[in-house]
Amino acid sequence: EEEAEVDAWVEFASQDVELPATVWVYPVCGYMPFNDAAYAKAKKDLAAALTILDRQLSDKKYLVGERITLADIAVVSALIYPMKLVCDAKYLKPYGNIVRWFTDCVGQAEFKAVIGDVVMCKKEIPAKQ
């Protein structure tokens, strides 16, 4: 059962988090042309995914079980650039459980060894238009 839950969160990371995150972040980095409608939809779609994620973390330290699993690694990985570049405190205000979980995960030595220190976004970087 735990394996199936992990698989579901890995899929969620890919479809529900990474897709809108990419559409929001890539224009900021200049990797993709800016499109106002797609940009606005990406912010809204990521917020919908974060609502689901925040609810899951409301009474849990990690997504599945009592330790970090591939589920946490996949979702955190999909959120690294949004959290560093565009998801400022105002955007993240409704998602306190995610902020707690994300900062806990990226603070782990194993995460730091791969991604270094993650500095949370202070102010959303606007897209290159």
Short mmCIF file of C-alpha atoms in Angstrom, two decimals, residues 9 50-64 72 75 79 95-102 105:
data_model
loop_
_atom_site.label_atom_id
_atom_site.label_comp_id
_atom_site.label_asym_id
_atom_site.label_seq_id
_atom_site.Cartn_x
_atom_site.Cartn_y
_atom_site.Cartn_z
CA TRP A 9 2.85 11.21 -5.31
CA LEU A 50 -0.34 23.09 -3.46
CA THR A 51 -3.79 23.03 -1.84
CA ILE A 52 -3.90 19.24 -2.21
CA LEU A 53 -0.32 18.91 -0.98
CA ASP A 54 -0.88 21.20 2.01
CA ARG A 55 -3.94 19.21 3.02
CA GLN A 56 -1.94 15.96 2.84
CA LEU A 57 0.74 17.46 5.08
CA SER A 58 -1.69 18.89 7.64
CA ASP A 59 -1.13 16.00 10.05
CA LYS A 60 2.03 14.43 8.60
CA LYS A 61 5.72 15.21 8.68
CA TYR A 62 6.31 13.50 5.31
CA LEU A 63 4.03 12.56 2.41
CA VAL A 64 4.04 8.79 3.02
CA ASP A 72 9.01 13.61 -0.88
CA VAL A 75 7.68 16.65 -5.05
CA LEU A 79 9.24 22.66 -6.24
CA TYR A 95 0.44 26.74 2.51
CA GLY A 96 2.16 26.71 5.88
CA ASN A 97 2.33 22.92 5.98
CA ILE A 98 4.19 22.87 2.66
CA VAL A 99 6.66 25.52 3.78
CA ARG A 100 7.38 23.54 6.97
CA TRP A 101 7.78 20.25 5.07
CA PHE A 102 9.79 21.75 2.19
CA CYS A 105 13.37 18.30 3.53
#
